[in-house]
Every structure is written in structure tokens, then in C-alpha cells.
Tab-separated table of C-alpha atoms in Angstrom:
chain	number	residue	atom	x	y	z
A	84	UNK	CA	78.576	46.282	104.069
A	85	UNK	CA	77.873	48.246	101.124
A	86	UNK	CA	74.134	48.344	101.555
A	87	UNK	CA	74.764	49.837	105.228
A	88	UNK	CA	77.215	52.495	103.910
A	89	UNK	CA	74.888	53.222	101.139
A	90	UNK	CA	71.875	53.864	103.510
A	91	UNK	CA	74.059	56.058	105.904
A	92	UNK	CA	74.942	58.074	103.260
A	93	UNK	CA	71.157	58.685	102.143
A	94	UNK	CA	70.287	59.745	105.948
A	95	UNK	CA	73.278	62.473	105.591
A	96	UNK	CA	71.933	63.416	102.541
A	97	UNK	CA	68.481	63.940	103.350
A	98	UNK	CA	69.235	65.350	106.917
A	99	UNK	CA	71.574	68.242	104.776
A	100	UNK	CA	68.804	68.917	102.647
A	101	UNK	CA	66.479	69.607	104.932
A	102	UNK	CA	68.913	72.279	106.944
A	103	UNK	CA	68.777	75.889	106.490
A	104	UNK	CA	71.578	77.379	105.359
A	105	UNK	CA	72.222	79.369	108.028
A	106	UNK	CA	73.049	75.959	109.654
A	107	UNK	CA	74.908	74.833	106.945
A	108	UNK	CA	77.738	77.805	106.221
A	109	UNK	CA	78.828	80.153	108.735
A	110	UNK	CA	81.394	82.769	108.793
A	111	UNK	CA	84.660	82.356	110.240
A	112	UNK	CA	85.330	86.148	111.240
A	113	UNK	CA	88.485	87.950	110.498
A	114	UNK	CA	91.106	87.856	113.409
A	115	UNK	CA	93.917	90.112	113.025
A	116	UNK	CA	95.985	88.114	115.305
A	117	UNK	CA	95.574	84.764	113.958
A	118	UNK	CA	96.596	86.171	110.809
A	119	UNK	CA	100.035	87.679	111.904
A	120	UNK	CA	100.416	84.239	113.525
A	121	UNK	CA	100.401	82.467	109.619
A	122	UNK	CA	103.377	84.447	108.604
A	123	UNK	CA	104.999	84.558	111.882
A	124	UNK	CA	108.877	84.554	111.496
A	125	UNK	CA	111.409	85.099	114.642
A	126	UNK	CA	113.694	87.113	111.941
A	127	UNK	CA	114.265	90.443	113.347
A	128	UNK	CA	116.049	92.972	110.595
A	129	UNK	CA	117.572	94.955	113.493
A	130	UNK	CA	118.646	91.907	115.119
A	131	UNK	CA	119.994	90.515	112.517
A	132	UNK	CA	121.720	94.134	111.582
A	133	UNK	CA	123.637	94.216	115.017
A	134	UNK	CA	124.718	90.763	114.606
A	135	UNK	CA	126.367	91.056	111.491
A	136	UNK	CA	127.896	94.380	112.732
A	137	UNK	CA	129.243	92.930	115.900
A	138	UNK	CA	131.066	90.481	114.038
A	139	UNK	CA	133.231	93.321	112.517
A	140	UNK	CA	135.774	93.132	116.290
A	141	UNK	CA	137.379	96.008	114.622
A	142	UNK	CA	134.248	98.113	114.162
A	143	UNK	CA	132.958	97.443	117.470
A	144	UNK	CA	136.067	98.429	119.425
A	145	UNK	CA	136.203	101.680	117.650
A	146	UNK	CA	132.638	102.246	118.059
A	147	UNK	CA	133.145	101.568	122.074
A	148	UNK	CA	136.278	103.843	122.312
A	149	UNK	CA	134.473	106.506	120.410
A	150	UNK	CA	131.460	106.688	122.540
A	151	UNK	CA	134.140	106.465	125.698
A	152	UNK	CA	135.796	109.536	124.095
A	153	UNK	CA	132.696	111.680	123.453
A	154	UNK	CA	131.602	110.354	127.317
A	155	UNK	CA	134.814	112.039	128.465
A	156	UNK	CA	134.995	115.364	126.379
A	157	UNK	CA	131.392	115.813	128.567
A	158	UNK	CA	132.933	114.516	132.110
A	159	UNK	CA	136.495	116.044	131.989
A	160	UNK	CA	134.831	119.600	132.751
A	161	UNK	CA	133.473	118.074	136.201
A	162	UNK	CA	137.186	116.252	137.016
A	163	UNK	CA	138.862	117.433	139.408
A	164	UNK	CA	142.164	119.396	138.791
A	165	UNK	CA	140.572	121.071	135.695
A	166	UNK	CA	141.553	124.204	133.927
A	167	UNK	CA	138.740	127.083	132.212
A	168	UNK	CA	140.005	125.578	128.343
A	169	UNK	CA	140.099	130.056	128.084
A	170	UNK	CA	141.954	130.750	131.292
A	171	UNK	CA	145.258	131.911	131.280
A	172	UNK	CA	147.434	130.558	133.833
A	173	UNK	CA	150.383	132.499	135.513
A	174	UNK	CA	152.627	131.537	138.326
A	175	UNK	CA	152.707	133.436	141.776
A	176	UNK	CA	154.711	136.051	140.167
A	177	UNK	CA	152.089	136.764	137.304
A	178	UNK	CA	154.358	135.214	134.595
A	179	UNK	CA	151.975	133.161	132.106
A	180	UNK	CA	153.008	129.745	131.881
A	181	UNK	CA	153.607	130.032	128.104
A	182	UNK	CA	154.727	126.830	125.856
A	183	UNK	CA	154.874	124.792	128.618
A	184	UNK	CA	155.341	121.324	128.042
A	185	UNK	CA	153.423	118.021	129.016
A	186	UNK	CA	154.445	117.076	132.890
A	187	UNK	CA	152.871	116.945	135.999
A	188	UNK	CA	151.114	120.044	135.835
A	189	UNK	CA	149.679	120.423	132.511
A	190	UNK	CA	149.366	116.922	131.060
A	191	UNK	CA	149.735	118.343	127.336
A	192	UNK	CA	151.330	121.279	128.192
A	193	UNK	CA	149.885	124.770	127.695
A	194	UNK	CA	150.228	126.940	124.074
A	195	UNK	CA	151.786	130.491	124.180
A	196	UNK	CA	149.804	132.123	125.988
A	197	UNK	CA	149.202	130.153	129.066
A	198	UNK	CA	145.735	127.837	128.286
A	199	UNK	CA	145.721	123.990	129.411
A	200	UNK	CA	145.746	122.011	126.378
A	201	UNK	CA	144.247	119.085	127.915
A	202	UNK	CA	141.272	121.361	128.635
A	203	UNK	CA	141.187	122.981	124.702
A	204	UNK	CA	141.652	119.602	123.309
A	205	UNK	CA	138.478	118.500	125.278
A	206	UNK	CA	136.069	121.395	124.664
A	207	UNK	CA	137.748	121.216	121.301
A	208	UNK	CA	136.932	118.034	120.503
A	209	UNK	CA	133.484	118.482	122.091
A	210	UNK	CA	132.692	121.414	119.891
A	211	UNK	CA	133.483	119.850	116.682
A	212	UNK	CA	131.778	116.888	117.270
A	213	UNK	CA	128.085	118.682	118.258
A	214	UNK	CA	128.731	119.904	114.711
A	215	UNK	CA	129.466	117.143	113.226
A	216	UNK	CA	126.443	115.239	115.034
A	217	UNK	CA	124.064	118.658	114.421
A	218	UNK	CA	125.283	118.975	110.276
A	219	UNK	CA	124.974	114.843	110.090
A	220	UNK	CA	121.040	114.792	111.729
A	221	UNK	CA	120.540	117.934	109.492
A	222	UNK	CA	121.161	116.839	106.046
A	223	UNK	CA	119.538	113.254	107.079
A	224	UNK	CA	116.243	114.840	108.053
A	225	UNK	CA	116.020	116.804	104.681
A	226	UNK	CA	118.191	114.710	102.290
A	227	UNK	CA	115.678	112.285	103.310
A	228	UNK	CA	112.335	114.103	102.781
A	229	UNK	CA	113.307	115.345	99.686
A	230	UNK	CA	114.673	112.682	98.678
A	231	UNK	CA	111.439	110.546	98.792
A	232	UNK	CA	109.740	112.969	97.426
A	233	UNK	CA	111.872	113.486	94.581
A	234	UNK	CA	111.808	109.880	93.616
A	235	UNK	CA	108.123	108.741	94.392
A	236	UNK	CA	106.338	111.213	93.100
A	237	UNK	CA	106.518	111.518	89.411
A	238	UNK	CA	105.714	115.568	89.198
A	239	UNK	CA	108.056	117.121	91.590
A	240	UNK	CA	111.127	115.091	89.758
A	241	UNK	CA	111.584	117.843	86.974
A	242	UNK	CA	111.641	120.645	89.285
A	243	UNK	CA	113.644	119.121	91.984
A	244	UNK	CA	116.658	118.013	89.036
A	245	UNK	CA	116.636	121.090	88.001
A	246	UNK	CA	117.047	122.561	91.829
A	247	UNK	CA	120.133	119.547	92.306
A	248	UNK	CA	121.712	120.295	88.823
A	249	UNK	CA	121.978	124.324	89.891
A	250	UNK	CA	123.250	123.665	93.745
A	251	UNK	CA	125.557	120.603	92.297
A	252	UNK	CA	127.229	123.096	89.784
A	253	UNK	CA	128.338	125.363	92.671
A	254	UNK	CA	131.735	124.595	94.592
A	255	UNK	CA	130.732	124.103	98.155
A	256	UNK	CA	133.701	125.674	99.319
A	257	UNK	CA	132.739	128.878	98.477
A	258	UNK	CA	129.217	128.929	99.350
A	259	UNK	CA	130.928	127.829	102.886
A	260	UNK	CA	133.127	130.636	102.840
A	261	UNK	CA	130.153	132.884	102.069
A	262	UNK	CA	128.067	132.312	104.763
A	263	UNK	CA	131.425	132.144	107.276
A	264	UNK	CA	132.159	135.530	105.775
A	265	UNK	CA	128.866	137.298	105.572
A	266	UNK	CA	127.361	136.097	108.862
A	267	UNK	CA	129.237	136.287	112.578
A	268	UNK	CA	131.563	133.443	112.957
A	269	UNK	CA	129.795	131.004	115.162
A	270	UNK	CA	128.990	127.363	115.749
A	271	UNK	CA	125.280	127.887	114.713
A	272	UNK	CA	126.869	129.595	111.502
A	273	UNK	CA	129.117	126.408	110.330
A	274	UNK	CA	126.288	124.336	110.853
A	275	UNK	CA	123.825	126.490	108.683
A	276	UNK	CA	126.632	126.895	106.054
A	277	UNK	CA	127.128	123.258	105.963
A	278	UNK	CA	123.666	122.057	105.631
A	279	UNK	CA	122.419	124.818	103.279
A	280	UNK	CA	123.834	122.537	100.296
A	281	UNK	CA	124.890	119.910	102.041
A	282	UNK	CA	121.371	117.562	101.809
A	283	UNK	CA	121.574	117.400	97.887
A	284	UNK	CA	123.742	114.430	98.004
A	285	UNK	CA	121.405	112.905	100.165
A	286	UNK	CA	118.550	113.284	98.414
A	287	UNK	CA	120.329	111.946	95.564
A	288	UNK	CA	121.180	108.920	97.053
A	289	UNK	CA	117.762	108.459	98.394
A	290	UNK	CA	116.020	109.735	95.098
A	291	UNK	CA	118.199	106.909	92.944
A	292	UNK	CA	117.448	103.787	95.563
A	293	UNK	CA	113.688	104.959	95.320
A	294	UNK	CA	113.650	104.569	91.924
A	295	UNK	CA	114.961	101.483	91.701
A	296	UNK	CA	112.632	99.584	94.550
A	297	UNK	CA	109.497	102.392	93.539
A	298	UNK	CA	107.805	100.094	91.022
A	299	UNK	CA	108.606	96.763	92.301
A	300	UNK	CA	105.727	94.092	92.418
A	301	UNK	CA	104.914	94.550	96.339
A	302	UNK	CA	104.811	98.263	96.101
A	303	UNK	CA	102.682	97.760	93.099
A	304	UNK	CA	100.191	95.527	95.013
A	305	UNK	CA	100.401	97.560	98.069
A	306	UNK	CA	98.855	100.806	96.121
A	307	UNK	CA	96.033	98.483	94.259
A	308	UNK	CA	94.776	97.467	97.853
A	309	UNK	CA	94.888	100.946	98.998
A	310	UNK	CA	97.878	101.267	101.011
A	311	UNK	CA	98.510	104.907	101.864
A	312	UNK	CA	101.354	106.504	100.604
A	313	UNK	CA	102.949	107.373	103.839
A	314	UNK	CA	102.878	103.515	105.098
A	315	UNK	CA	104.319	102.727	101.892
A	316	UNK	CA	107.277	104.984	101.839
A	317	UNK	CA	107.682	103.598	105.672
A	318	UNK	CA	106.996	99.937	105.587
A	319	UNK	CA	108.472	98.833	101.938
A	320	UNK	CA	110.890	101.748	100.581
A	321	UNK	CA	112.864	103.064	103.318
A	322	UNK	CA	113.854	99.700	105.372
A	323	UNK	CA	115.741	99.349	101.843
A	324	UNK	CA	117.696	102.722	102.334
A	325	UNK	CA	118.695	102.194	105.955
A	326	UNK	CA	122.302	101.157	105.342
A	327	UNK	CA	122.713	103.850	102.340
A	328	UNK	CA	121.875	106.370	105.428
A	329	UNK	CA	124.119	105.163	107.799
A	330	UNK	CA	126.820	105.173	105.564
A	331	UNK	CA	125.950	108.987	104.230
A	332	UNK	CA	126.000	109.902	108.052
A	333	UNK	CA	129.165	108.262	109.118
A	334	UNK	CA	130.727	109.783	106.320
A	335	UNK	CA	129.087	113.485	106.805
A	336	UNK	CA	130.274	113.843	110.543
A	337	UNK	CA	134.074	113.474	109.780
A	338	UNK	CA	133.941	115.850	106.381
A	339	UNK	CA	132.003	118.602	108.423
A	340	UNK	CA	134.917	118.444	111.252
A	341	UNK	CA	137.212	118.723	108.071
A	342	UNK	CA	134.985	121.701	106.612
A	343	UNK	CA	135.207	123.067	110.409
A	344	UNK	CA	139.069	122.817	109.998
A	345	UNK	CA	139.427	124.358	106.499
A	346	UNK	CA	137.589	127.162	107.040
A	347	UNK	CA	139.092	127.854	110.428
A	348	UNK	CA	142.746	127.555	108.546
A	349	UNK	CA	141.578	130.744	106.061
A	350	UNK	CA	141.078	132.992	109.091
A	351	UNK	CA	137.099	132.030	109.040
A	352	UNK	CA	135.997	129.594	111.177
A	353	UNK	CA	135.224	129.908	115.413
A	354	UNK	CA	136.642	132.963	117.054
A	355	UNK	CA	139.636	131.843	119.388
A	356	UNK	CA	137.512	132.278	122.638
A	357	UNK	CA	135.271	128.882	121.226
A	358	UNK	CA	137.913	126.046	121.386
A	359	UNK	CA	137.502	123.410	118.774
A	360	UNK	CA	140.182	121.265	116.714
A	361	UNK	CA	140.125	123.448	113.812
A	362	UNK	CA	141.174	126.376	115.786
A	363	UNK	CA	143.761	124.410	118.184
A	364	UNK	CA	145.573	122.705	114.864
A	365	UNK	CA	145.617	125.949	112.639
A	366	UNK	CA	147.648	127.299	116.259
A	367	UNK	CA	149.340	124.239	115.917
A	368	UNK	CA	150.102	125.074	112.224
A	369	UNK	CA	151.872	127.958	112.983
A	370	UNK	CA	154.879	125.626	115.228
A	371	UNK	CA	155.091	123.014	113.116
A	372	UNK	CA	158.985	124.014	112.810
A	373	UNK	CA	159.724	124.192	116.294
A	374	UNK	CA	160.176	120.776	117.500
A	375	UNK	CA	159.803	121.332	121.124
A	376	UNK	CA	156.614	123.454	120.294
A	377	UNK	CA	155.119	120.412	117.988
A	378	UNK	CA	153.405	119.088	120.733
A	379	UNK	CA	150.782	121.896	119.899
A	380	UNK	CA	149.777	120.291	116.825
A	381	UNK	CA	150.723	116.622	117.452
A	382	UNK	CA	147.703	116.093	120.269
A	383	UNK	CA	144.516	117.813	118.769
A	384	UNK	CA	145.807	116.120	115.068
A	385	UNK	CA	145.604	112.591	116.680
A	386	UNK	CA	142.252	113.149	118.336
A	387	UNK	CA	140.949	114.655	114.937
A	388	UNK	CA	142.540	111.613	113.051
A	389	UNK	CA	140.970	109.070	115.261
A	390	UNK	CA	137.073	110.170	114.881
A	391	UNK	CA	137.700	110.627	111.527
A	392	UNK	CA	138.842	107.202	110.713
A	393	UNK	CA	136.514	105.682	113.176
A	394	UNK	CA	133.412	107.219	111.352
A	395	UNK	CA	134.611	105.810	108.290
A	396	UNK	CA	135.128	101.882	109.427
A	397	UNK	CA	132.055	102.487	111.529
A	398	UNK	CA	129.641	103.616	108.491
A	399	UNK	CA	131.150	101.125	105.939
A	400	UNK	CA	130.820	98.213	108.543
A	401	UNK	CA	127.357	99.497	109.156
A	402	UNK	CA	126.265	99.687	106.116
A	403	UNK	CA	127.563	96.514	105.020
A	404	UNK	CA	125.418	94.751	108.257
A	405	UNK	CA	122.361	96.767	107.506
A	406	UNK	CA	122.068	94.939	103.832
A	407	UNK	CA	120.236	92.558	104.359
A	408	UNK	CA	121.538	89.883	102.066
A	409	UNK	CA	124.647	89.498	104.773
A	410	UNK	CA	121.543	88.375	107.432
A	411	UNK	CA	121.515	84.729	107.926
């Protein structure tokens, strides 16, 4: 038995060396698709992100009665029954229908001069949230631009400090009342106002996380292969950031509806003819000590209460599903 095996293994070794060695090596080829296949992993980050956030009941109801509500503030306009939020109503003998209040006919009543409140408090609410939205989009788009570019690259981080340390030092009340005072009081001009400082806390945020994750070994590795910048920033920095801006969004919409409101109160904000909820609660203001006039300041307060403590719940519980050491 060992003879035979011992002869067999001469024949293989004499019929090798006499093979070319073209015959004897050749080259697998690279396949990019058989190589995605030897990582392959059915974990989905965005899956695994609206899992964990749908397990938060609480979030998720407010999230689906907040969309509902924006829905409505752009259907009520095409009900039917529905009142110009600027007309003023007057009966058949031309008497406005002042300080009317919630019945049949106007289902908030009307404010002293004859409007619909249910119609304000719609366009209202409507109003303040495009500027919310608009200010929140805003300061993401350049918070986050700047903000990688203030922490990855190593040159621009003295000159963009020093450009956050002046605009921190300045109260951003007054650079909002400013711009509300010097320009024409408009919706395009609370949005400006609000995003012309409004990014650096952004970028902070951004600028600090980049930091942290800028120099760790895969990003390393990445750049010794060649990796270009852009894909890095995309593919290994900012899938990091994604629940830091969420929760800087969420938080930005409701604090520009309160800017909105504050600068309306100092006799700055929207002209009357351009409902929103700052204007309809500093009217409000005014009856706050007539009880059968509070109704005026009751309504629009609620509806301004509700996205503001929706945004919140919604952000944190957001933010806290986007992390991805809560995905199973």
C-alpha cells in the first residue's frame, strides 16, 4: 500500500513539473459583487432607527397628530363653510360681528373686529410652522457644512473659532430685533433674521462630534487607501451625527415659533394682515382680563403649546432611536 501511494505521488510530481505555469496559477479576478456578498449583513441603520422610534407609543402618536394638524392647516382653506382668516364679517345690517363667541356660526368665535378665529388660528398656525420648517432646513444645511468643515479640516479651525466666539458673544435677541426693525416686517424677514446667527450652534455641535470620530482607526485607514474626502465625511462621519441633527432640528422649529412670538409681542413681528400665532396671542394678550374675551388667547395658546411640546418628545425620542447602540 505504501509502495502504490508512493509511486502515485511521483507521477503528480513529475506531471506538475513538467506544466507551465500558466497552467499551474491563474487569477481569480476581482468581483465586486461577490465581495459585498462576504460581509453581507440584513442590519439596516434606518430600519433599525424606525424601530426603536416606534416603540416610543407616545412619540409616535404625537408625531401622527402633528402631521394630521399641519395636513389640516393646508385643507381647512378648501372646506366648505370657510371664512377669508382677513375678512370682516357683518350681519345684514352691516354691524361687524365683534367678540363673538364659539357657537354654531363661528366655531371659536370671532376677535373685535369681526375675523373667524377658526380661520386665523389655521393660517396662523400654517404661517408659523413654514417658518419654523424654512429656519429648521436653514441652519441644518449650513450648521452642517460648516460644521464639517470646521472640524475636518485642520486650517479653517482657527478662523472659524474665532468667527463662533464673535457671533456667540452677541445676544440673539437683539440681532433679531435688528433685522425685524431695519428691514420690512415679513415672513421672509424672520426667517433671514433667524438663520443669520442661528447655524453657529449647529456647527458647533457638528464641529465637536467630528472631532471626536475624525481620527478614529477606520477613518485613518480609509485616507491611507485613498478614500476621497467627500465619501469619507458621507460614509463614516456623518451616519454618526444623524441623531445629534434630528435633535438640533426638533428643537429649532419650536424656538423659532417662540422667536416669531417674542418679537411679534414688542410691536415687531408680521403685520396684522399675515395671520400667525404670534400675532393672534399678542391680540389675545391684550384680553387676558376679560373672561368672556379669554377665548382669544386660550385657542391659538393651545395649538402653539402642542407643536411645541410635540417637537420636543419627537426630537429627543428621535435622537435617542437614531444612536445606534439602542439597535438590536
Amino acid at each position: 500500500m505504501m509502495k502504490q501511494f508512493s509511486y502515485r505521488h511521483t507521477k503528480e510530481a513529475e506531471l506538475i513539473e513538467n506544466m507551465e505555469e500558466a497552467e499551474l496559477f491563474t487569477f481569480g479576478g476581482y468581483n465586486e459583487a461577490e465581495t459585498e456578498k462576504t460581509g453581507f449583513s440584513n442590519y439596516s441603520y434606518w430600519n433599525s432607527t424606525l424601530h426603536a422610534f416606534f416603540k416610543n407609543r407616545i412619540a409616535f402618536a404625537l408625531l401622527v397628530l402633528l402631521m394630521l394638524l399641519l395636513a389640516f392647516t393646508f385643507i381647512q382653506p378648501y372646506l366648505p363653510g370657510q371664512y377669508d382668516p382677513n375678512l370682516i364679517i357683518n350681519d345684514a345690517s352691516g354691524m361687524q360681528f365683534r367678540n363673538i363667541p364659539p357657537g354654531k356660526q363661528f366655531i371659536l368665535g370671532t376677535n373685535s373686529i369681526g375675523q373667524d378665529l377658526w380661520a386665523r388660528i389655521w393660517s396662523g398656525t400654517r404661517t408659523s410652522l413654514f417658518i419654523g420648517l424654512s429656519v429648521a432646513l436653514a441652519e441644518a444645511l449650513i450648521g452642517i457644512t460648516v460644521g464639517v468643515i470646521w472640524g475636518y479640516v485642520r486650517k479653517a479651525d482657527f478662523i472659524l473659532t474665532e468667527i463662533y466666539n464673535i457671533i456667540d458673544n452677541i445676544p440673539n435677541t437683539i440681532i433679531l430685533i435688528l433685522i425685524s426693525y431695519i428691514l420690512k416686517p415679513s415672513v421672509k424677514t424672520l426667517i433671514f433674521a433667524m438663520c443669520l446667527t442661528g447655524w453657529i450652534q449647529m456647527a458647533r455641535f457638528i464641529r465637536n462630534q467630528i472631532l471626536i470620530i475624525r481620527d478614529r482607526d477606520y477613518n485613518v485607514a480609509s485616507r491611507c487607501l485613498g478614500t476621497p474626502t467627500g465619501r469619507i465625511i458621507v460614509k463614516n462621519l456623518l451616519p454618526y451625527l444623524v441623531s445629534v441633527i434630528m435633535l438640533r432640528m426638533a428643537l429649532t422649529i419650536p424656538a423659532a415659533i417662540g422667536n416669531e412670538v417674542f418679537i411679534t409681542y414688542i410691536g415687531l413681528g408680521l403685520p396684522v394682515n399675515i395671520p400667525s400665532l404670534g400675532n393672534l396671542i399678542n391680540e389675545g394678550r391684550a384680553l387676558i382680563t376679560s373672561p368672556a374675551l379669554r377665548y382669544q388667547l386660550v385657542y391659538p395658546t393651545i395649538i402653539l403649546s402642542f407643536v411645541t411640546i410635540s417637537f420636543y418628545i419627537i426630537g429627543n425620542a428621535f435622537s435617542d432611536a437614531a444612536d445606534p447602540k439602542n439597535h438590536l
